[in-house]
Coordinates of C-alpha atoms in Angstrom, one line a residue:
M1 CA -14.2 -60.8 -19.1
S2 CA -11.7 -60.8 -16.2
A3 CA -9.4 -58.5 -18.3
T4 CA -11.9 -55.9 -18.8
L5 CA -12.7 -55.7 -14.8
T6 CA -9.0 -55.1 -14.2
L7 CA -8.7 -52.4 -16.8
S8 CA -12.0 -50.7 -15.9
A9 CA -10.4 -51.2 -11.8
N10 CA -7.4 -49.6 -13.1
K11 CA -9.0 -46.9 -14.8
R12 CA -10.8 -46.0 -11.7
G13 CA -8.2 -46.3 -9.7
F14 CA -6.1 -43.8 -12.0
D15 CA -8.9 -41.7 -12.2
S16 CA -9.8 -41.4 -7.7
E17 CA -5.6 -40.2 -7.8
T18 CA -6.2 -37.4 -10.1
W19 CA -9.1 -36.5 -8.4
L20 CA -7.1 -36.4 -5.2
Q21 CA -4.0 -34.4 -6.9
R22 CA -7.0 -31.9 -8.3
F23 CA -8.4 -31.7 -4.6
I24 CA -4.9 -30.8 -3.1
V25 CA -4.2 -28.2 -5.6
A26 CA -7.5 -26.8 -5.1
A27 CA -6.9 -26.8 -1.4
G28 CA -3.6 -25.0 -1.6
L29 CA -5.2 -22.5 -3.8
L30 CA -8.1 -22.1 -1.5
F31 CA -5.8 -21.6 1.4
L32 CA -3.7 -19.1 -0.2
L33 CA -6.8 -17.3 -1.7
L34 CA -8.5 -16.9 1.7
A35 CA -5.3 -16.4 4.0
L36 CA -3.5 -13.8 2.2
L37 CA -5.3 -12.6 -1.1
A38 CA -9.0 -11.9 0.3
P39 CA -7.3 -10.0 3.2
L40 CA -5.5 -7.8 1.1
L41 CA -8.3 -7.0 -1.4
T42 CA -10.5 -6.3 1.7
M43 CA -8.2 -3.8 2.9
L44 CA -8.2 -2.1 -0.1
V45 CA -11.9 -1.9 -0.3
K46 CA -11.6 -0.6 3.0
S47 CA -9.3 2.3 2.3
L48 CA -11.8 3.5 -0.3
Q49 CA -14.7 3.6 2.5
N50 CA -15.4 5.9 5.4
G51 CA -16.1 5.0 9.0
A52 CA -19.8 3.9 8.1
G53 CA -18.7 1.7 5.3
E54 CA -19.8 3.5 2.3
F55 CA -17.7 4.0 -0.5
I56 CA -16.2 7.4 -0.9
G57 CA -13.7 6.7 -3.5
L58 CA -10.2 8.1 -3.0
S59 CA -11.0 10.9 -0.4
N60 CA -9.0 9.1 2.2
F61 CA -5.9 9.2 0.1
V62 CA -6.4 13.2 -0.4
D63 CA -6.7 13.5 3.1
Y64 CA -3.8 11.8 3.9
F65 CA -2.0 13.5 1.1
G66 CA -3.3 16.7 2.4
N67 CA -1.8 16.4 6.3
P68 CA 2.0 17.1 6.1
A69 CA 2.5 15.1 8.9
L70 CA 1.4 12.0 7.9
T71 CA 3.0 12.3 4.3
R72 CA 6.1 13.2 6.1
S73 CA 6.3 9.5 7.2
I74 CA 6.8 8.7 3.5
L75 CA 9.9 10.4 3.4
N76 CA 11.2 9.1 6.6
S77 CA 10.8 5.6 5.9
L78 CA 12.7 6.1 2.3
N79 CA 15.0 7.6 3.8
I80 CA 15.8 5.1 6.7
A81 CA 15.6 2.4 3.7
F82 CA 18.1 4.0 1.8
W83 CA 20.7 4.8 4.6
T84 CA 20.4 1.5 6.1
T85 CA 20.4 -0.4 2.7
L86 CA 23.9 1.4 2.1
I87 CA 25.5 0.4 5.1
V88 CA 24.5 -3.2 5.4
V89 CA 24.9 -4.0 1.9
S90 CA 28.4 -2.4 1.9
T91 CA 29.5 -4.1 4.9
A92 CA 27.9 -7.2 4.1
F93 CA 29.6 -7.1 0.5
V94 CA 33.2 -6.9 2.4
F95 CA 32.2 -9.4 5.1
A96 CA 31.2 -11.8 2.5
Y97 CA 34.3 -11.3 0.5
A98 CA 36.5 -11.8 3.7
L99 CA 34.8 -15.4 4.3
T100 CA 35.0 -16.7 0.7
R101 CA 37.8 -15.0 -1.2
S102 CA 40.3 -14.5 1.8
G103 CA 42.7 -16.7 3.7
M104 CA 42.2 -15.2 6.7
V105 CA 41.6 -17.1 10.0
A106 CA 38.9 -17.9 12.1
K107 CA 36.4 -18.1 9.1
K108 CA 34.0 -20.2 10.8
G109 CA 34.0 -18.7 13.9
F110 CA 33.2 -15.2 12.4
R111 CA 30.4 -16.6 10.4
L112 CA 28.7 -18.0 13.2
L113 CA 28.7 -14.8 15.4
S114 CA 27.5 -12.7 12.2
M115 CA 24.4 -15.2 12.1
L116 CA 23.4 -14.2 15.5
P117 CA 20.9 -11.2 14.9
L118 CA 18.8 -13.8 13.0
F119 CA 17.7 -15.6 16.6
A120 CA 17.0 -12.1 17.9
P121 CA 13.5 -10.2 17.7
S122 CA 14.1 -7.1 15.7
L123 CA 13.2 -5.0 19.5
L124 CA 16.2 -6.3 20.9
P125 CA 18.8 -4.1 19.1
A126 CA 16.4 -1.0 19.8
L127 CA 16.3 -1.7 23.3
S128 CA 20.1 -2.4 23.6
M129 CA 20.7 1.1 21.7
I130 CA 18.8 2.6 24.6
Y131 CA 21.5 1.3 27.1
L132 CA 24.5 2.2 25.0
F133 CA 23.4 5.5 23.6
G134 CA 20.3 6.7 25.4
N135 CA 20.2 9.4 28.0
Q136 CA 21.9 7.4 30.2
G137 CA 23.4 5.3 28.4
I138 CA 27.2 3.8 29.2
L139 CA 28.2 5.1 25.7
K140 CA 26.3 8.3 25.3
D141 CA 29.3 10.6 25.0
W142 CA 30.3 8.2 21.8
L143 CA 27.2 9.3 20.0
P144 CA 27.8 11.8 17.1
V145 CA 24.2 13.5 17.2
D146 CA 22.3 14.6 20.3
S147 CA 19.9 11.7 20.7
I148 CA 19.8 8.3 19.8
Y149 CA 15.7 8.3 19.5
G150 CA 15.3 9.2 15.9
P151 CA 16.9 8.2 12.4
V152 CA 20.2 7.4 13.8
G153 CA 19.0 4.9 16.0
I154 CA 16.6 3.3 13.6
V155 CA 19.3 3.0 11.4
M156 CA 21.6 1.6 14.1
G157 CA 19.1 -1.1 14.9
L158 CA 17.7 -2.0 11.6
S159 CA 21.7 -2.3 10.1
F160 CA 22.1 -5.0 13.4
W161 CA 19.1 -6.9 12.6
A162 CA 19.3 -6.9 8.7
F163 CA 23.0 -7.8 8.4
P164 CA 22.9 -11.6 8.6
H165 CA 20.2 -11.6 5.7
A166 CA 22.3 -9.5 3.4
L167 CA 25.5 -11.8 4.4
M168 CA 23.8 -15.1 3.4
I169 CA 22.7 -14.0 0.0
L170 CA 26.3 -12.5 -0.8
I171 CA 28.1 -15.4 0.1
T172 CA 26.2 -17.7 -1.8
A173 CA 26.9 -15.1 -4.4
F174 CA 30.8 -15.2 -3.8
S175 CA 31.0 -19.0 -3.4
N176 CA 29.5 -19.5 -7.3
S177 CA 32.7 -18.4 -9.1
D178 CA 35.1 -19.8 -11.8
A179 CA 38.6 -19.8 -10.7
R180 CA 39.7 -19.8 -14.5
L181 CA 38.9 -16.1 -15.2
Y182 CA 41.2 -14.8 -12.2
E183 CA 43.8 -17.4 -13.6
A184 CA 43.3 -16.0 -16.9
A185 CA 43.8 -12.2 -15.5
K186 CA 46.7 -13.5 -13.5
S187 CA 48.5 -14.5 -16.6
M188 CA 47.6 -11.5 -18.4
K189 CA 49.1 -9.1 -15.3
T190 CA 46.0 -7.5 -14.7
P191 CA 46.0 -5.2 -11.6
P192 CA 44.0 -6.4 -8.8
W193 CA 41.8 -3.1 -8.9
R194 CA 40.6 -4.3 -12.8
V195 CA 40.2 -7.7 -11.9
F196 CA 37.3 -6.9 -9.0
L197 CA 35.7 -4.3 -11.6
T198 CA 35.8 -6.4 -14.6
V199 CA 35.5 -10.0 -12.8
T200 CA 34.4 -10.2 -9.3
L201 CA 31.8 -7.7 -9.5
P202 CA 30.3 -9.0 -13.0
S203 CA 30.0 -12.6 -11.2
V204 CA 28.1 -11.3 -8.0
R205 CA 26.2 -8.7 -9.9
Y206 CA 22.8 -10.7 -9.6
G207 CA 23.3 -11.8 -5.6
L208 CA 24.3 -7.9 -5.0
I209 CA 21.3 -6.7 -6.8
N210 CA 19.3 -9.2 -5.0
T211 CA 20.6 -8.1 -1.8
I212 CA 20.0 -4.6 -2.5
F213 CA 16.3 -5.1 -2.8
V214 CA 15.9 -7.8 0.0
I215 CA 17.4 -5.1 2.5
F216 CA 15.4 -2.3 1.3
T217 CA 12.2 -4.2 1.5
L218 CA 12.9 -5.8 5.1
T219 CA 14.1 -2.3 6.3
I220 CA 11.1 -0.2 4.8
T221 CA 8.7 -2.3 6.5
D222 CA 10.0 -3.0 10.0
F223 CA 8.3 -1.9 12.7
G224 CA 9.5 -3.1 15.8
V225 CA 13.0 -0.8 15.9
A226 CA 11.1 2.4 14.6
K227 CA 8.5 1.7 17.4
V228 CA 11.0 1.4 20.3
I229 CA 13.5 3.9 19.5
G230 CA 12.3 6.1 16.7
G231 CA 10.9 8.7 19.4
Q232 CA 8.9 11.4 17.4
Y233 CA 10.5 10.4 14.1
N234 CA 7.6 8.6 12.0
V235 CA 7.5 6.4 9.7
L236 CA 5.2 4.4 7.9
A237 CA 4.6 1.3 9.9
T238 CA 4.5 3.1 12.9
D239 CA 2.1 5.2 11.5
I240 CA -0.2 2.1 10.9
Y241 CA 0.2 1.4 14.4
K242 CA -0.6 4.6 15.7
Q243 CA -3.7 5.0 13.1
V244 CA -5.4 1.6 14.4
V245 CA -4.5 1.6 18.3
G246 CA -3.9 5.0 19.0
Q247 CA -7.3 6.7 17.1
Q248 CA -9.1 4.0 16.0
N249 CA -9.1 5.4 12.8
F250 CA -9.1 2.2 10.8
Q251 CA -9.8 3.4 7.6
M252 CA -6.8 5.9 7.5
G253 CA -4.8 2.8 8.7
A254 CA -6.2 0.9 5.7
V255 CA -4.7 3.8 3.2
V256 CA -1.2 4.0 4.9
S257 CA -0.9 0.1 4.6
V258 CA -1.6 0.3 1.3
I259 CA 0.9 3.2 0.6
L260 CA 3.5 1.1 2.3
L261 CA 2.5 -1.9 0.5
L262 CA 3.7 0.0 -2.9
P263 CA 7.6 0.0 -2.3
A264 CA 7.2 -3.5 -0.9
L265 CA 5.5 -4.7 -4.1
I266 CA 7.6 -2.5 -6.7
S267 CA 10.9 -3.6 -5.0
F268 CA 9.5 -7.3 -5.3
V269 CA 8.5 -7.1 -9.1
V270 CA 11.9 -5.5 -10.0
E271 CA 13.6 -8.0 -8.1
R272 CA 12.0 -10.9 -9.9
R273 CA 12.8 -9.3 -13.3
V274 CA 16.5 -9.3 -12.6
Q275 CA 16.2 -12.7 -11.7
R276 CA 14.7 -13.8 -14.9
H277 CA 17.8 -12.1 -16.9
Q278 CA 20.2 -14.1 -14.4
S279 CA 22.4 -16.5 -16.2
A280 CA 24.4 -19.3 -15.3
Q281 CA 27.8 -18.4 -13.5
L282 CA 29.6 -21.9 -13.7
S283 CA 29.5 -24.2 -16.4
S284 CA 30.4 -27.9 -16.1
R285 CA 34.0 -27.2 -16.9
A286 CA 34.3 -24.6 -14.1
V287 CA 37.5 -24.9 -11.6
P288 CA 36.0 -24.0 -7.8
M289 CA 37.5 -20.8 -6.4
Q290 CA 40.5 -21.4 -3.9
P291 CA 41.3 -18.5 -1.8
Q292 CA 45.0 -17.4 -1.8
K293 CA 46.6 -16.3 1.1
S294 CA 47.8 -12.3 1.2
P295 CA 49.2 -11.2 4.9
L296 CA 48.1 -7.8 4.4
R297 CA 45.0 -7.9 3.1
D298 CA 43.9 -10.9 5.3
A299 CA 45.1 -9.1 8.5
L300 CA 43.0 -6.0 6.8
L301 CA 39.9 -8.3 6.4
A302 CA 40.1 -10.1 9.4
L303 CA 40.3 -6.4 11.6
F304 CA 37.2 -5.6 9.7
C305 CA 35.3 -9.0 10.3
T306 CA 36.3 -8.5 14.1
L307 CA 35.2 -5.1 14.2
I308 CA 31.6 -5.7 13.1
C309 CA 31.6 -9.0 15.0
G310 CA 32.3 -6.9 18.0
F311 CA 29.5 -4.4 17.3
L312 CA 27.2 -7.3 16.8
L313 CA 28.3 -9.0 20.4
L314 CA 28.3 -5.4 21.8
V315 CA 24.4 -5.0 21.2
I316 CA 23.7 -8.5 22.0
G317 CA 25.8 -8.6 25.2
M318 CA 24.3 -5.0 26.4
A319 CA 20.9 -6.4 26.4
V320 CA 21.6 -9.6 28.4
Y321 CA 23.7 -7.4 30.9
A322 CA 20.9 -4.7 31.4
S323 CA 18.2 -7.4 32.2
F324 CA 20.2 -8.7 34.8
I325 CA 20.9 -5.1 36.2
T326 CA 18.3 -4.5 39.2
F327 CA 17.4 -1.0 38.4
W328 CA 19.5 0.9 35.8
P329 CA 21.6 3.0 36.3
Y330 CA 21.3 3.8 40.2
N331 CA 21.4 0.0 41.4
M332 CA 23.7 -2.0 39.0
A333 CA 23.5 -5.1 41.2
L334 CA 22.6 -8.5 39.4
S335 CA 19.6 -9.9 40.1
F336 CA 16.8 -12.1 38.4
N337 CA 14.1 -9.5 39.0
N338 CA 13.6 -8.6 35.7
Y339 CA 12.7 -12.1 34.9
R340 CA 9.8 -11.8 37.0
F341 CA 7.5 -11.0 34.1
D342 CA 4.4 -11.7 36.0
M343 CA 5.0 -8.8 37.9
M344 CA 5.2 -6.4 35.0
D345 CA 3.1 -4.4 33.3
G346 CA 2.0 -5.5 29.7
G347 CA 3.8 -9.1 30.1
G348 CA 3.6 -12.3 31.7
W349 CA 5.3 -16.0 31.5
A350 CA 2.1 -16.6 30.1
S351 CA 2.9 -14.6 26.7
Y352 CA 6.3 -16.7 26.8
F353 CA 4.2 -20.1 27.0
N354 CA 1.8 -19.0 24.3
S355 CA 4.8 -18.2 22.0
L356 CA 6.4 -21.4 22.2
Q357 CA 2.5 -22.9 21.5
M358 CA 2.2 -20.8 18.7
S359 CA 5.7 -21.6 17.2
A360 CA 5.4 -25.1 17.7
W361 CA 2.0 -25.5 15.6
T362 CA 3.5 -23.2 13.1
A363 CA 6.3 -25.1 12.7
V364 CA 4.4 -28.5 12.4
I365 CA 1.5 -27.0 10.3
G366 CA 3.3 -25.1 8.4
T367 CA 6.2 -27.1 7.0
A368 CA 3.5 -30.1 6.2
V369 CA 1.4 -27.6 4.3
V370 CA 4.1 -25.8 2.7
F371 CA 5.9 -29.2 1.5
L372 CA 2.6 -30.5 0.2
V373 CA 1.6 -27.5 -1.8
A374 CA 5.3 -27.1 -3.1
Y375 CA 5.2 -30.9 -4.2
M376 CA 1.8 -30.4 -5.7
S377 CA 3.1 -27.6 -7.9
E378 CA 6.1 -29.0 -9.0
K379 CA 5.6 -32.8 -9.2
I380 CA 1.9 -33.5 -10.7
K381 CA 0.7 -32.9 -14.2
P382 CA -2.9 -31.9 -13.7
M383 CA -4.4 -28.4 -13.7
P384 CA -1.8 -26.6 -15.0
T385 CA -3.4 -23.3 -15.0
A386 CA -4.3 -23.7 -10.8
R387 CA -0.7 -24.6 -10.3
K388 CA 0.7 -21.3 -11.7
L389 CA -1.8 -19.2 -10.1
L390 CA -0.8 -21.4 -6.8
Q391 CA 3.1 -20.7 -7.5
L392 CA 2.2 -17.0 -8.1
L393 CA 0.2 -16.9 -4.7
A394 CA 3.3 -18.5 -2.9
M395 CA 5.6 -15.8 -4.0
L396 CA 3.4 -12.8 -2.9
P397 CA 3.8 -12.9 1.0
M398 CA 7.4 -11.7 0.5
A399 CA 6.2 -8.4 -0.6
V400 CA 4.0 -7.7 2.0
P401 CA 5.1 -6.3 5.3
G402 CA 3.7 -8.2 8.2
I403 CA 1.8 -5.0 9.8
V404 CA -0.1 -4.7 6.8
L405 CA -0.9 -8.4 6.9
G406 CA -1.9 -8.2 10.2
L407 CA -4.5 -5.2 9.6
A408 CA -5.7 -6.8 6.8
Y409 CA -6.6 -9.8 8.7
I410 CA -8.6 -7.6 11.2
F411 CA -10.9 -6.3 8.2
F412 CA -11.4 -10.0 6.7
F413 CA -11.7 -12.3 9.9
N414 CA -13.3 -9.7 12.1
H415 CA -16.2 -8.9 9.7
P416 CA -19.5 -10.3 11.3
Q417 CA -20.8 -12.0 8.2
N418 CA -17.3 -14.2 7.4
P419 CA -18.5 -17.7 8.5
L420 CA -14.5 -18.2 9.4
N421 CA -15.2 -15.0 12.1
G422 CA -14.6 -17.8 14.5
I423 CA -11.0 -17.9 14.8
Y424 CA -10.5 -14.2 15.5
G425 CA -8.8 -13.6 18.7
T426 CA -7.5 -17.5 18.8
M427 CA -4.4 -19.0 18.7
T428 CA -5.6 -20.2 15.2
I429 CA -5.5 -16.8 13.8
L430 CA -2.1 -16.0 15.1
V431 CA -0.8 -19.4 13.6
L432 CA -2.4 -18.7 10.1
N433 CA -1.3 -15.2 9.8
T434 CA 2.6 -16.4 11.0
L435 CA 2.6 -19.0 8.6
V436 CA 1.3 -17.2 5.7
H437 CA 3.8 -14.0 6.7
F438 CA 6.8 -16.3 6.2
Y439 CA 5.5 -18.5 3.5
T440 CA 7.3 -17.5 0.5
V441 CA 11.0 -18.6 2.0
C442 CA 9.9 -22.0 3.1
H443 CA 7.9 -22.4 -0.5
L444 CA 11.1 -21.5 -2.4
T445 CA 13.3 -23.9 0.0
A446 CA 11.1 -26.6 -1.0
V447 CA 10.5 -26.2 -4.4
T448 CA 14.4 -25.7 -4.5
S449 CA 15.0 -29.0 -2.8
L450 CA 12.2 -30.8 -5.3
K451 CA 13.6 -29.7 -8.5
Q452 CA 16.9 -31.2 -7.3
I453 CA 15.0 -34.6 -7.2
D454 CA 14.7 -36.3 -10.9
G455 CA 11.0 -36.2 -12.1
E456 CA 11.7 -40.0 -13.1
F457 CA 11.3 -40.9 -10.0
E458 CA 7.4 -40.2 -10.4
A459 CA 7.4 -41.5 -14.0
V460 CA 8.5 -44.8 -12.9
S461 CA 6.0 -45.0 -10.1
A462 CA 3.3 -44.1 -12.5
S463 CA 4.1 -46.7 -14.8
L464 CA 3.9 -49.1 -12.3
K465 CA 0.6 -47.8 -11.1
V466 CA 2.4 -47.0 -7.7
P467 CA -0.3 -44.0 -5.9
F468 CA 1.7 -40.4 -5.7
Y469 CA 1.3 -40.5 -2.5
T470 CA 3.1 -43.8 -1.8
T471 CA 5.8 -42.3 -4.1
L472 CA 5.9 -38.8 -2.0
R473 CA 6.0 -41.0 1.7
R474 CA 8.7 -43.3 0.7
V475 CA 11.1 -41.6 -2.0
T476 CA 10.5 -37.9 -2.2
L477 CA 10.0 -36.8 1.4
P478 CA 12.9 -39.0 2.5
L479 CA 15.2 -37.3 -0.2
A480 CA 14.1 -33.9 0.5
L481 CA 14.2 -34.7 4.5
P482 CA 17.1 -31.6 5.1
S483 CA 15.2 -29.1 3.8
V484 CA 12.2 -30.2 5.5
L485 CA 13.7 -29.9 8.6
D486 CA 15.2 -26.3 7.7
I487 CA 11.7 -25.2 7.0
S488 CA 10.7 -26.2 10.5
V489 CA 13.5 -24.4 12.4
Y490 CA 12.8 -21.2 10.2
L491 CA 9.2 -21.3 10.8
F492 CA 9.7 -21.9 14.7
V493 CA 12.7 -19.3 15.2
N494 CA 10.6 -16.2 13.4
A495 CA 7.2 -17.4 15.0
M496 CA 9.1 -16.9 18.3
T497 CA 10.6 -13.4 17.1
T498 CA 8.1 -11.9 15.0
V499 CA 6.0 -8.9 16.3
S500 CA 4.7 -6.6 13.5
A501 CA 2.5 -9.5 11.7
V502 CA 0.8 -10.4 15.0
V503 CA 0.3 -6.9 16.8
F504 CA -3.2 -6.7 15.9
L505 CA -4.7 -10.3 16.6
Y506 CA -3.6 -11.3 19.7
S507 CA -6.5 -11.5 22.4
A508 CA -6.0 -11.4 26.5
E509 CA -5.9 -15.0 26.2
T510 CA -3.3 -15.3 23.4
T511 CA -0.7 -12.3 24.1
L512 CA 2.5 -13.5 22.8
A513 CA 6.5 -12.8 23.9
S514 CA 7.4 -10.3 21.6
V515 CA 4.5 -8.3 21.8
A516 CA 4.6 -8.4 25.6
V517 CA 8.3 -6.7 25.2
M518 CA 6.8 -4.2 23.1
H519 CA 4.3 -3.6 26.0
M520 CA 6.4 -3.7 28.6
D521 CA 8.8 -0.9 26.9
E522 CA 5.4 1.2 26.4
A523 CA 5.2 1.3 30.0
G524 CA 8.5 2.0 31.2
D525 CA 9.8 -1.6 32.0
I526 CA 12.8 -1.5 29.7
A527 CA 14.8 -3.8 31.5
P528 CA 12.2 -6.4 31.7
A529 CA 11.5 -5.9 28.1
A530 CA 15.0 -6.5 27.5
A531 CA 15.1 -9.6 29.8
M532 CA 12.1 -10.9 27.3
A533 CA 13.9 -10.1 24.3
V534 CA 16.7 -12.3 25.6
L535 CA 14.6 -15.2 26.4
L536 CA 13.3 -15.3 22.9
M537 CA 16.6 -15.2 21.5
L538 CA 18.0 -17.9 23.9
T539 CA 14.8 -19.7 23.1
S540 CA 15.7 -19.8 19.0
L541 CA 19.2 -20.9 19.8
V542 CA 18.2 -23.6 21.8
A543 CA 15.8 -24.6 18.9
K544 CA 18.6 -24.0 16.6
G545 CA 20.5 -26.6 18.6
L546 CA 18.1 -28.9 18.9
H547 CA 17.1 -29.1 15.2
W548 CA 21.0 -29.3 14.4
L549 CA 21.2 -32.3 16.5
I550 CA 18.1 -34.2 16.0
S551 CA 18.8 -33.7 12.1
H552 CA 22.4 -34.9 12.7
Q553 CA 20.9 -38.0 14.1
I554 CA 18.0 -38.6 11.7
L555 CA 20.3 -37.5 8.7
Q556 CA 22.8 -40.2 10.0
R557 CA 20.7 -42.8 9.5
T558 CA 18.1 -42.1 6.7
Q559 CA 20.9 -40.0 4.3
R560 CA 23.7 -42.4 4.9
W561 CA 24.0 -42.5 1.0
R562 CA 25.2 -39.0 0.6
Q563 CA 28.2 -39.6 2.5
R564 CA 31.1 -41.3 0.2

């Protein structure tokens, strides 16, 4: 009788644990359905309606393509994306090659400087370009075209902002190479150019293809640079803003959003298909690549890296310098007047502190949600179909432009019949939108970390009747702690600098610093706008520094087993 009761209790315990697992998977699925898929579908429906909410089919699309001024934005966006991708990928390719395959000096310094644009809002390079090459810019005579306001300015600003994203992917691609292939080529006296074409390029081709699609998607969907320095050169992202804010034409804004969503989705699908055909570049017998010194080559690559880093520092330095100028270009005295944000139109210190609050909540809540959902999709057995759908939805935000997601949130959460209507205009919707916007990279980081942890931990815990949440807390989370900390700082930094995803969702009480930069620029307060952008960059750098210190201390205590 006692044994029967024990068995029954164990069975009830197992059933309750399975129920809890299913509940968490269902909650994660519901979260992504409500926060991502439902708003996008609502926006699609809105594009097929008129202002009164009546279904009119494709009439809005017919009107759009019948307007040459609007359809020209498609070609403009493709033009900007093409040239920016070409410039960024080619320069990042050479830069990554220099860091991984050469014997040049100061590699760590070059790599550190190349990552600085990651911490700056996309508005910062656009503002800096105005001071460098604008009508009263200090380097105006160096500009090969008549005006920086247009495609040249957009391409230059986007190249600055997108460069580190391409570099990180390509560095990873170059780092995974087998030295035996190069030794074989050397023994056969193969010319260097032939080694490059037959060994180097094939070994990094998938990383190169991924970089092309990532940069193309980032640049065709960017809003900030084109908004500040685009002038009369309209692109799809700025068209959405003008239709919604300028003309209050939400239906046409939805049409442009659907059109902007298509190239991003196509790029995303093609990139995922390419990844499926990717094969391992390193076998168990591979020999790590050790760069060989070549004085002439290393000197040329060092010069190239110096020029690139010089450009990056020039853009950042110009923004910092301009933020302290009293009144450009008539009073060049240095002062802190531009940092008196409460005296400016469109921004204030309250916006900055709102950004701090929003970023902190996004980092804390987002890290917990991302890691728990990733754990449930990777480490548990129940509901396989739901877990596959969860993984699919987790990848979708990467293909959704921020400004499209923001407009979709208006249509979905601002609907009076939506029970979640109460969060519209609050800090909650800003946190939710930002978390969803940057969800995919965080999910991939968590999944990659979890895949490196042997599944036998869960198997042994289950055989010992240890609840999964105990295993998660005492085993899995400590092992994955470095990735968890990386996710938190990634969310914080991106929440501080994002503008496109939140530009439609703030209220008078929840204005954000990144949006304040845009409004100050619109009001003609360019120097204060640069000051706020610089402040956002410094805040992100401080957050990254604190993250490194905290991570170092925590990992020294909890990850000592990793050290030999």
